[in-house]
Amino acid sequence: MTFNQVVWKMAKVNYKKYIFYYLCNSFAVMFFFMFSTVYFNRRVEQGKKLESLQDALSIPGAALIIFTIFFISYAHNVFMKKRKSEFGLFMTLGMARRDLSMLLILENAAIAILSILSGLLAGAIFSRLFFMLLMSLIEMGEVPFHFNAKMFFYSIGAFLVVFILAVGKSLFQTMRSSLITSMKSNRYADTIKMRSPLIGGFGLLLMAGSLLILYFTYESSNGAYLPLWTLAMLLGLYISLNQSASFLIKLVKKFPRFYYRRLLFLSSLDYKFKQLTSIIMLVTVMIMITIFYSTLLLTFYKASEKNAVTNNPYDVAFYQSETKNTISDGELNELFGKKKHLEIPILNYYEKLEYVDGYQTYDIMSVDDLNKLISSQVKLGKNEYLFYLNSEPEYAHTDIAESIKLTINNEAITYTLKDQVIERTINLLPNAYEFIVVNQDEFDFLRNEVKGYELNLNLINVGDWKESESAVEGLEEKLKLNNQSTPPMDYPDLEHTAESELFRVASKIGDYHQNKTTNGMMFYVTTFLSIMFFFGTFFLLFLNLFSEVETEKLKYWKLNKIGMSSKEIKQNVSRELGTIFFAPTVLGTTLAFLYLVILSTDVGGIMKNPDILMHFLQIAGIYLVIQVGSFFYARKKMLLQLIN
């Protein structure tokens, strides 16, 4: 028998190792490609520029890359762990390390090529099916599905970078390993270097303390310390997972009868939790991110209509100047038919700052016009002003000057603050947030004497805003054409606000479609990644558990020889698997809920936002049901392996 025949026969005998390794890598390629079909979709790329989807895609994209790096590396390590004893045998037969390296390169090259081909094929099929299904559910049929070169290039490139690094590490270790170490590799057990209940308790305190501090400081600090305390929480979580079993055993030992009846389970659990700390940590964090992110985005998507109405008290609103957004009342009637139309004169006054390069701008309104907008009636005297903030009171954070000084005809005139009004009555438009309100006589005086821009704020209500889409689009098109035919404005604040933005149309229907598209796309991406993360975490746990199946089989065979029954073996296996499967699920779900509670403090608390709680329960419930199904599947496969 030739040397090549020996290698080929050993490969055929251990074909399951190759198949499982190939499936893991193919799965990773499919991950990358399915995400790229979303990230490089033409409609989504437009949204990243126009609708601030960049962060929504970058955060889960980074999580996917980190997860896939760990996934490929771990799958490769498990594969190589089983091959080391074979390499030792090849070395005894005379194979040089250089030949082993060549064999390793050829094997992995073949697996990489097959994984790329099958992964791209599976990704193309499943991404198309998933895209069609979810787009129909979130009613976004206008987003087209397509392939382009970027999707294939970045998917293959990302996979090969991670794969080559993992193979390079194995080559380096193979070149340095001795013959004896390779031959005995499958006889070595992972050593547990430290068992410290005290450190485990410290980890729990660090995790709980970080969450409590974050809860009490989040609102006052506007989330400034969120990254810091999240890192502290993750550190505490890692320490807790690594030493939790030791901490639990320390507590349980106080109840000898309970402890000795479960001695095998507790000691085995202590070993497995230390062995699988990194995997359980990764699975826990992925579950936390999945449930937390999905809950928030589902809430945002469901609230698209509510937010459009809240942010736009009037159905349509836009600014009009002498040369920009010029449109007659007759043209508006042609577009909207029967309507209620309110025009509010606004004086946009600006003064050059003395010591810095820039302008101080004021948007000035008369008190008579303000009284048309707000729920109360206000009166102002000479040289008095009212500060009007167009915002919801609970979100308003501002410092108001007791007086303001305006330079008019080289003379300083001081206006004293009389009162303030904080109420959302105007659509979200540039220069429609803070207003200086004076009485009608003062407003007329300022309009005649100061240098500034006179704007008309047009506020329109129609019969049914949901039926106004074509009318709003016609208005936007007409205003755009008119504005293109007039010269640009000499407006000092255009350095910060583009002219097209200043004179845009703010409408309920426009905001509704924008929110629905943006939040729907974000929810689609999150749901898509959630499903991939779930299967990925299941594969990680499944891969680790079944990579040690021979060791577990030998352990339970010996226990059976000294009197352990098959029923007791099944009970012990079920307890171990149940703990490993559900501990990350419970921890991740709990952490996701706590972070939702923390972030909800900024909007009145989670109890004042029942939608968030309801969506969390729905998503967590679905995740738990799927996890239960995967647990019973893994349990059945494990018991078949061990009992047989």
XYZ file of C-alpha atoms in Angstrom:
644
model
C 0.000 0.000 0.000
C 1.423 3.361 -1.015
C 1.575 6.377 1.260
C -1.123 8.189 -0.728
C -3.406 5.179 -0.343
C -2.926 5.273 3.443
C -3.895 8.928 3.537
C -6.921 8.351 1.298
C -8.153 5.367 3.338
C -7.875 7.303 6.610
C -9.808 10.160 5.033
C -12.587 7.780 3.943
C -12.801 6.245 7.424
C -13.035 9.698 9.041
C -15.264 11.222 6.369
C -17.664 12.609 9.007
C -14.963 15.003 10.239
C -14.451 16.379 6.745
C -18.176 16.684 6.045
C -18.863 18.529 9.286
C -15.877 20.857 8.753
C -16.974 21.506 5.170
C -20.561 22.255 6.283
C -19.350 24.742 8.905
C -17.289 26.646 6.346
C -20.062 26.513 3.765
C -22.415 27.861 6.406
C -20.006 30.768 7.065
C -19.845 31.649 3.345
C -23.635 31.567 3.203
C -23.691 33.939 6.221
C -21.445 36.468 4.496
C -23.251 36.278 1.170
C -26.767 36.593 2.596
C -25.737 39.681 4.553
C -24.025 41.177 1.498
C -27.230 40.797 -0.560
C -28.801 43.202 1.937
C -25.850 45.524 2.557
C -25.069 46.065 -1.153
C -28.678 46.194 -2.323
C -29.160 49.309 -4.500
C -32.198 50.485 -2.543
C -30.427 49.964 0.788
C -27.304 51.781 -0.403
C -29.496 54.755 -1.296
C -31.086 54.516 2.138
C -27.692 54.544 3.811
C -27.096 57.966 2.303
C -30.586 59.423 2.575
C -32.162 57.719 5.570
C -29.313 57.130 8.048
C -29.255 53.357 7.672
C -25.460 53.254 7.870
C -25.277 52.684 11.638
C -28.218 50.282 11.576
C -26.344 48.058 9.128
C -22.807 48.609 10.461
C -23.530 47.487 14.038
C -25.052 44.083 13.181
C -22.534 43.761 10.339
C -19.652 44.113 12.804
C -21.342 41.597 15.110
C -21.673 39.176 12.176
C -17.977 39.503 11.279
C -16.847 38.942 14.888
C -19.164 35.970 15.235
C -18.057 34.427 11.932
C -14.363 34.864 12.775
C -14.926 32.972 16.008
C -17.116 30.395 14.259
C -14.623 29.552 11.479
C -11.650 29.560 13.863
C -13.405 27.287 16.327
C -14.591 24.860 13.629
C -11.022 24.688 12.292
C -9.569 24.108 15.765
C -11.992 21.239 16.428
C -11.124 19.712 13.045
C -7.386 19.988 13.686
C -7.663 18.600 17.202
C -8.971 15.361 15.741
C -6.273 15.284 13.067
C -3.215 15.649 15.308
C -3.071 11.965 16.208
C -3.287 11.113 12.479
C -0.402 13.480 11.794
C 1.611 11.703 14.498
C 0.946 8.380 12.759
C 2.007 9.814 9.397
C 5.231 11.056 10.978
C 6.018 7.581 12.346
C 5.576 6.237 8.808
C 8.185 8.689 7.558
C 6.217 11.746 6.419
C 8.153 14.991 6.891
C 6.637 18.092 8.409
C 6.877 19.779 5.013
C 4.740 16.991 3.519
C 2.244 17.334 6.376
C 2.007 21.056 5.681
C 1.399 20.389 1.989
C -1.292 17.837 2.866
C -2.933 20.344 5.200
C -2.842 23.077 2.527
C -4.321 20.822 -0.158
C -7.101 19.547 2.141
C -8.087 22.996 3.271
C -7.845 24.438 -0.247
C -10.243 21.770 -1.529
C -12.626 22.340 1.393
C -12.437 26.133 0.923
C -13.283 25.903 -2.808
C -16.194 23.537 -2.180
C -17.405 25.688 0.731
C -17.341 28.851 -1.397
C -19.245 27.236 -4.268
C -21.923 25.591 -2.122
C -22.121 28.557 0.277
C -22.720 31.029 -2.553
C -25.316 28.730 -4.133
C -27.157 28.197 -0.837
C -26.869 31.907 -0.012
C -28.335 32.886 -3.375
C -31.308 30.552 -2.914
C -32.085 31.256 0.736
C -31.437 35.022 0.564
C -33.926 35.268 -2.300
C -36.575 33.270 -0.420
C -35.987 35.117 2.856
C -35.968 38.499 1.107
C -39.305 37.866 -0.610
C -40.938 36.503 2.553
C -39.881 39.285 4.901
C -40.397 42.126 2.425
C -43.984 40.983 1.956
C -44.475 40.831 5.740
C -43.227 44.393 6.278
C -44.994 45.621 3.118
C -41.897 46.868 1.310
C -42.366 45.279 -2.080
C -40.767 48.305 -3.768
C -37.287 47.181 -2.616
C -35.883 45.030 -5.462
C -33.782 41.911 -4.994
C -30.704 41.589 -7.177
C -27.111 40.351 -7.299
C -24.001 42.340 -8.145
C -20.238 41.801 -8.200
C -19.708 43.462 -4.807
C -21.790 40.797 -3.071
C -19.644 37.957 -4.425
C -16.316 39.768 -4.073
C -16.733 40.833 -0.432
C -18.287 37.511 0.636
C -15.444 35.443 -0.833
C -12.800 37.917 0.345
C -14.050 38.073 3.945
C -14.273 34.288 4.178
C -10.817 33.696 2.687
C -9.144 36.199 5.031
C -10.535 34.468 8.128
C -9.997 30.984 6.706
C -6.371 31.615 5.691
C -5.555 33.028 9.142
C -7.011 29.921 10.814
C -5.110 27.559 8.476
C -1.902 29.586 8.898
C -2.129 29.176 12.663
C -2.541 25.403 12.273
C 0.434 25.210 9.902
C 2.601 27.054 12.419
C 1.549 24.699 15.227
C 2.044 21.626 13.038
C 5.580 22.658 12.152
C 6.436 23.125 15.842
C 4.697 20.059 17.327
C 6.698 17.000 18.317
C 5.923 13.415 17.332
C 4.984 12.335 20.889
C 2.703 15.326 21.419
C 0.901 14.633 18.140
C 0.439 10.925 18.903
C -1.021 11.623 22.361
C -3.098 14.659 21.437
C -6.402 12.829 21.784
C -5.444 11.634 25.283
C -4.915 15.088 26.728
C -7.780 16.686 28.637
C -8.254 20.387 28.961
C -6.772 21.475 32.256
C -8.803 23.621 34.619
C -6.299 26.118 35.967
C -8.420 27.899 38.549
C -11.463 27.179 40.707
C -12.330 30.185 42.810
C -15.845 30.740 44.204
C -14.639 34.118 45.506
C -13.755 35.318 41.999
C -17.086 33.968 40.750
C -18.902 36.037 43.372
C -16.855 39.088 42.396
C -17.899 38.589 38.760
C -21.570 38.514 39.728
C -21.172 41.685 41.816
C -19.329 43.451 38.978
C -22.044 42.535 36.474
C -24.937 43.520 38.765
C -23.185 46.700 39.954
C -22.453 47.849 36.390
C -26.108 47.411 35.393
C -27.349 49.263 38.487
C -24.973 52.197 37.993
C -25.928 52.366 34.322
C -29.622 52.389 35.259
C -29.281 55.279 37.715
C -26.909 57.372 35.559
C -28.168 56.748 32.018
C -30.772 59.504 31.844
C -28.742 62.188 33.637
C -25.633 61.490 31.528
C -27.575 61.117 28.238
C -25.994 57.692 27.784
C -22.403 58.998 27.873
C -21.231 56.140 30.126
C -23.087 53.386 28.282
C -19.954 51.924 26.563
C -17.900 52.025 29.789
C -20.428 50.231 31.998
C -21.309 47.795 29.217
C -17.660 46.748 29.010
C -17.601 46.346 32.805
C -20.780 44.257 32.615
C -19.284 42.020 29.899
C -16.133 41.528 31.984
C -18.262 40.561 34.973
C -20.296 38.220 32.764
C -17.158 36.426 31.540
C -15.792 36.011 35.067
C -19.188 34.810 36.280
C -19.514 32.210 33.514
C -16.001 30.952 34.078
C -16.383 30.587 37.845
C -20.163 30.290 38.271
C -20.143 26.510 38.679
C -17.420 26.749 41.353
C -19.460 29.432 43.109
C -22.592 27.257 42.869
C -20.764 24.179 44.202
C -19.473 26.220 47.151
C -23.059 27.173 48.027
C -24.499 23.694 47.425
C -21.896 22.029 49.659
C -23.733 23.538 52.606
C -26.489 21.010 51.832
C -24.575 17.694 51.761
C -27.549 15.503 50.895
C -28.422 17.604 47.839
C -24.755 17.978 46.846
C -23.731 14.292 46.930
C -26.817 13.183 45.000
C -25.744 15.503 42.153
C -21.983 15.291 42.541
C -21.331 13.945 39.029
C -23.561 16.551 37.377
C -22.074 19.489 39.313
C -18.443 18.471 38.781
C -19.061 17.814 35.073
C -20.832 21.158 34.773
C -17.910 22.928 36.452
C -15.522 21.387 33.917
C -17.712 22.166 30.893
C -18.428 25.771 31.877
C -14.698 26.458 32.216
C -13.996 24.625 28.969
C -16.800 26.406 27.091
C -16.578 29.854 28.706
C -15.744 31.650 25.452
C -18.510 29.880 23.517
C -21.170 30.401 26.193
C -20.087 34.034 26.503
C -20.367 34.545 22.744
C -23.756 32.809 22.572
C -25.055 34.873 25.520
C -23.960 38.173 23.963
C -25.367 37.212 20.553
C -28.726 36.327 22.123
C -28.715 39.599 24.077
C -27.936 41.658 20.949
C -30.475 39.745 18.866
C -33.401 40.151 21.274
C -32.525 43.709 22.315
C -31.966 45.020 18.807
C -34.970 43.170 17.329
C -37.267 44.513 20.062
C -36.200 48.116 19.517
C -36.468 47.987 15.746
C -39.810 46.184 15.779
C -41.075 48.903 18.127
C -39.764 51.627 15.810
C -41.319 49.940 12.776
C -44.708 49.541 14.438
C -44.566 53.170 15.603
C -43.928 54.593 12.105
C -47.442 56.020 11.792
C -47.553 57.295 15.377
C -44.193 59.071 15.016
C -45.218 60.635 11.706
C -48.315 62.136 13.354
C -46.445 63.225 16.504
C -43.609 64.895 14.612
C -45.940 66.602 12.134
C -48.935 68.325 13.778
C -49.954 69.596 10.321
C -50.387 67.335 7.307
C -48.050 69.459 5.167
C -45.639 72.258 6.071
C -42.984 74.246 4.205
C -41.179 77.572 4.299
C -41.698 80.124 1.528
C -39.569 83.174 0.707
C -39.862 85.878 -1.909
C -38.034 83.729 -4.491
C -38.092 80.178 -3.102
C -41.001 77.726 -2.790
C -43.250 80.233 -4.556
C -46.669 78.758 -5.224
C -50.108 80.341 -5.442
C -53.137 79.421 -3.403
C -54.880 78.359 -6.620
C -52.093 75.858 -7.365
C -52.362 74.492 -3.828
C -56.121 74.051 -4.330
C -55.489 72.104 -7.531
C -53.150 69.759 -5.658
C -54.976 69.284 -2.354
C -58.564 70.304 -3.068
C -60.407 71.234 0.102
C -57.893 72.208 2.759
C -57.166 74.397 5.784
C -54.238 76.708 5.139
C -52.427 78.813 7.743
C -49.572 81.223 6.928
C -47.254 82.370 9.726
C -44.782 85.216 8.938
C -41.314 84.489 10.350
C -38.434 86.951 10.491
C -35.083 85.213 10.265
C -32.678 87.785 11.731
C -28.945 87.276 12.092
C -26.139 89.277 13.689
C -22.446 88.840 13.037
C -20.601 87.679 16.137
C -17.882 90.019 17.408
C -15.111 87.689 18.524
C -15.619 84.583 16.421
C -16.348 83.928 12.769
C -20.056 83.227 12.479
C -23.567 84.516 13.028
C -26.114 84.504 15.828
C -29.502 83.794 14.280
C -32.976 84.461 15.649
C -36.300 83.200 14.289
C -38.822 85.823 15.362
C -42.600 85.406 15.425
C -45.438 87.652 16.560
C -47.461 86.677 19.613
C -50.697 86.950 17.610
C -49.487 84.226 15.242
C -48.208 82.112 18.141
C -51.677 82.207 19.713
C -53.016 80.580 16.509
C -50.735 77.636 17.118
C -50.651 76.918 20.854
C -53.400 75.788 23.199
C -53.173 78.859 25.512
C -53.330 82.618 24.881
C -50.327 84.843 25.601
C -49.926 88.635 25.879
C -46.650 90.548 25.660
C -45.727 94.181 26.347
C -43.112 96.429 24.810
C -39.516 95.066 24.968
C -40.780 91.736 26.314
C -40.208 88.413 24.647
C -41.433 84.881 25.034
C -39.271 81.880 24.269
C -41.179 79.275 22.241
C -39.681 75.796 21.894
C -41.345 73.586 19.281
C -40.836 70.277 21.085
C -42.468 67.754 23.399
C -42.001 68.994 26.990
C -40.510 65.721 28.235
C -37.693 65.875 25.664
C -36.938 69.599 25.993
C -33.518 70.457 27.442
C -32.463 74.074 26.995
C -31.093 77.092 28.827
C -33.043 80.311 28.243
C -31.430 83.741 28.493
C -33.153 86.200 30.834
C -32.702 88.863 28.174
C -31.512 89.226 24.594
C -29.868 92.271 23.008
C -30.445 93.111 19.339
C -28.463 95.777 17.454
C -30.898 97.846 15.371
C -29.668 100.895 13.442
C -26.472 100.812 15.518
C -28.478 100.940 18.730
C -28.838 98.098 21.220
C -32.391 97.153 22.171
C -32.887 94.724 25.043
C -35.831 92.339 25.289
C -36.594 90.776 28.667
C -37.853 87.208 29.029
C -41.453 87.108 30.268
C -42.347 83.454 29.828
C -41.665 80.280 27.866
C -43.874 77.852 25.954
C -42.800 74.302 25.160
C -45.261 72.582 22.843
C -45.064 70.676 19.557
C -47.251 72.620 17.095
C -45.087 72.838 13.943
C -43.726 70.082 11.720
C -40.068 69.129 11.910
C -38.462 71.720 9.669
C -35.092 73.494 9.770
C -35.366 76.805 11.657
C -38.604 75.633 13.258
C -37.346 74.635 16.683
C -36.609 77.787 18.729
C -38.528 81.052 18.300
C -38.290 84.496 19.828
C -41.875 85.777 20.201
C -42.665 89.495 20.515
C -45.897 91.505 20.312
C -47.291 92.502 16.918
C -46.033 96.092 17.044
C -42.484 94.995 17.886
C -42.620 92.359 15.150
C -43.682 94.950 12.537
C -40.950 97.313 13.757
C -38.264 94.630 13.512
C -39.463 93.486 10.103
C -39.071 97.052 8.764
C -35.829 97.999 10.510
C -33.542 94.986 10.732
C -31.669 93.133 8.030
C -32.978 89.607 7.729
C -35.011 87.200 5.689
C -38.776 87.229 5.729
C -40.210 83.736 5.472
C -43.764 82.482 5.387
C -44.400 79.266 7.262
C -47.178 77.425 5.376
C -49.189 74.945 7.443
C -51.800 72.842 5.629
C -54.337 70.266 6.788
C -56.215 68.072 4.305
C -59.147 65.701 4.644
C -57.159 62.439 4.923
C -53.381 62.683 5.115
C -52.955 59.012 4.161
C -54.475 59.830 0.766
C -52.200 62.838 0.191
C -49.155 61.016 -1.204
C -49.651 62.003 -4.857
C -50.519 65.604 -3.897
C -47.389 65.947 -1.715
C -45.213 64.479 -4.461
C -46.750 66.943 -6.936
C -46.061 69.813 -4.538
C -42.440 68.760 -4.044
C -41.886 68.459 -7.787
C -43.475 71.858 -8.523
C -41.451 73.619 -5.792
C -38.247 71.944 -6.929
C -38.727 73.123 -10.525
C -39.531 76.673 -9.398
C -36.487 76.817 -7.099
C -34.143 75.635 -9.867
C -35.200 78.578 -12.030
C -34.267 81.170 -9.375
C -30.762 82.183 -8.212
C -29.414 80.796 -4.916
C -30.123 82.772 -1.759
C -27.389 84.845 -0.120
C -28.186 83.320 3.244
C -25.453 83.185 5.933
C -26.734 80.047 7.619
C -26.507 78.003 4.416
C -23.056 76.892 5.581
C -24.871 74.694 8.091
C -28.204 74.096 6.362
C -28.423 73.437 2.619
C -30.956 75.479 0.683
C -32.760 72.322 -0.449
C -33.058 71.241 3.183
C -34.264 74.647 4.395
C -37.060 74.696 1.823
C -38.034 71.065 1.892
C -41.609 69.884 2.477
C -42.326 68.227 5.848
C -45.439 66.065 5.662
C -47.072 63.274 7.616
C -47.236 61.007 4.582
C -43.581 61.674 3.725
C -42.387 60.994 7.256
C -44.606 57.920 7.455
C -43.112 56.371 4.304
C -39.579 57.327 5.299
C -39.959 55.873 8.802
C -41.630 52.770 7.474
C -38.927 52.218 4.859
C -36.008 52.930 7.186
C -37.331 51.043 10.202
C -38.675 48.262 8.011
C -35.299 47.784 6.366
C -33.558 47.887 9.751
C -36.026 45.353 11.112
C -35.480 43.153 8.054
C -31.700 43.202 8.556
C -32.037 42.490 12.269
C -34.473 39.618 11.748
C -32.227 38.198 9.077
C -29.164 38.379 11.324
C -31.128 37.045 14.292
C -31.967 33.885 12.376
C -28.369 33.483 11.244
C -27.060 34.098 14.768
C -29.465 31.516 16.132
C -28.342 28.829 13.712
C -24.728 29.879 14.216
C -24.892 29.620 17.993
C -26.662 26.281 17.716
C -23.936 25.023 15.389
C -21.248 26.212 17.812
C -22.780 24.366 20.747
C -23.544 21.344 18.596
C -20.010 21.336 17.174
C -18.369 21.454 20.589
C -20.614 18.864 22.187
C -20.204 16.356 19.387
C -16.488 16.975 18.977
C -16.111 15.444 22.459
C -18.594 12.632 21.900
C -15.937 9.898 21.904
C -14.575 11.136 25.216
C -18.082 11.328 26.673
C -18.872 7.842 25.379
C -15.778 6.431 27.091
C -16.652 8.264 30.332
C -20.198 6.925 30.463
C -19.040 3.433 29.433
C -16.789 3.360 32.494
C -19.569 4.716 34.703
C -21.894 2.050 33.356
C -19.341 -0.583 34.279
C -19.357 0.523 37.917
C -23.138 0.473 38.172
C -24.600 3.582 36.533
C -27.810 2.639 34.706
C -28.891 3.853 31.263
C -31.713 5.838 32.887
C -29.243 7.675 35.132
C -26.986 8.338 32.138
C -29.915 9.864 30.236
C -30.827 12.041 33.214
C -27.276 13.312 33.604
C -26.856 14.014 29.897
C -30.215 15.861 29.804
C -29.209 18.021 32.791
C -25.840 18.915 31.264
C -27.259 19.712 27.842
C -30.178 21.627 29.328
C -27.858 23.808 31.395
C -25.475 24.473 28.483
C -28.334 25.257 26.088
C -30.564 27.317 28.352
C -28.078 29.136 30.593
C -26.977 31.440 27.704
C -30.614 31.841 26.615
C -31.814 32.881 30.073
C -28.800 35.135 30.637
C -29.001 36.770 27.195
C -32.760 37.316 27.469
C -32.430 38.777 30.967
C -29.635 41.141 29.908
C -31.628 42.249 26.844
C -34.603 43.044 29.091
C -32.441 44.971 31.569
C -30.922 47.056 28.769
C -34.406 47.816 27.439
C -35.382 48.955 30.952
C -32.250 51.129 31.160
C -32.732 52.772 27.770
C -36.454 53.274 28.460
C -35.638 55.591 31.375
C -35.039 58.294 28.772
C -38.658 58.056 27.557
C -40.461 57.660 30.876
C -39.668 54.036 31.748
C -40.671 50.718 30.245
C -44.048 50.631 32.021
C -45.047 53.828 30.196
C -44.053 52.194 26.918
C -45.985 48.911 26.908
C -45.230 48.387 23.208
C -41.563 47.782 24.033
C -42.475 45.239 26.720
C -44.972 43.470 24.451
C -42.523 43.210 21.554
C -39.804 41.949 23.907
C -42.094 39.175 25.193
C -43.032 38.199 21.640
C -39.439 37.979 20.364
C -38.081 36.325 23.530
C -40.949 33.819 23.436
C -40.255 32.889 19.808
C -36.543 32.527 20.556
C -37.238 30.321 23.582
C -39.590 28.027 21.647
C -36.992 27.536 18.892
C -34.287 26.932 21.505
C -36.415 24.251 23.192
C -36.801 22.494 19.846
C -33.051 22.619 19.169
C -32.332 21.288 22.675
C -34.531 18.220 22.170
C -32.914 17.601 18.791
C -29.371 17.805 20.246
C -30.397 15.663 23.228
C -31.788 12.959 20.978
C -28.633 12.888 18.823
C -26.350 12.857 21.867
C -28.208 10.014 23.586
C -28.166 7.960 20.393
C -24.398 8.379 20.228
C -23.759 7.621 23.895
C -26.215 4.770 24.497
C -25.266 2.985 21.293
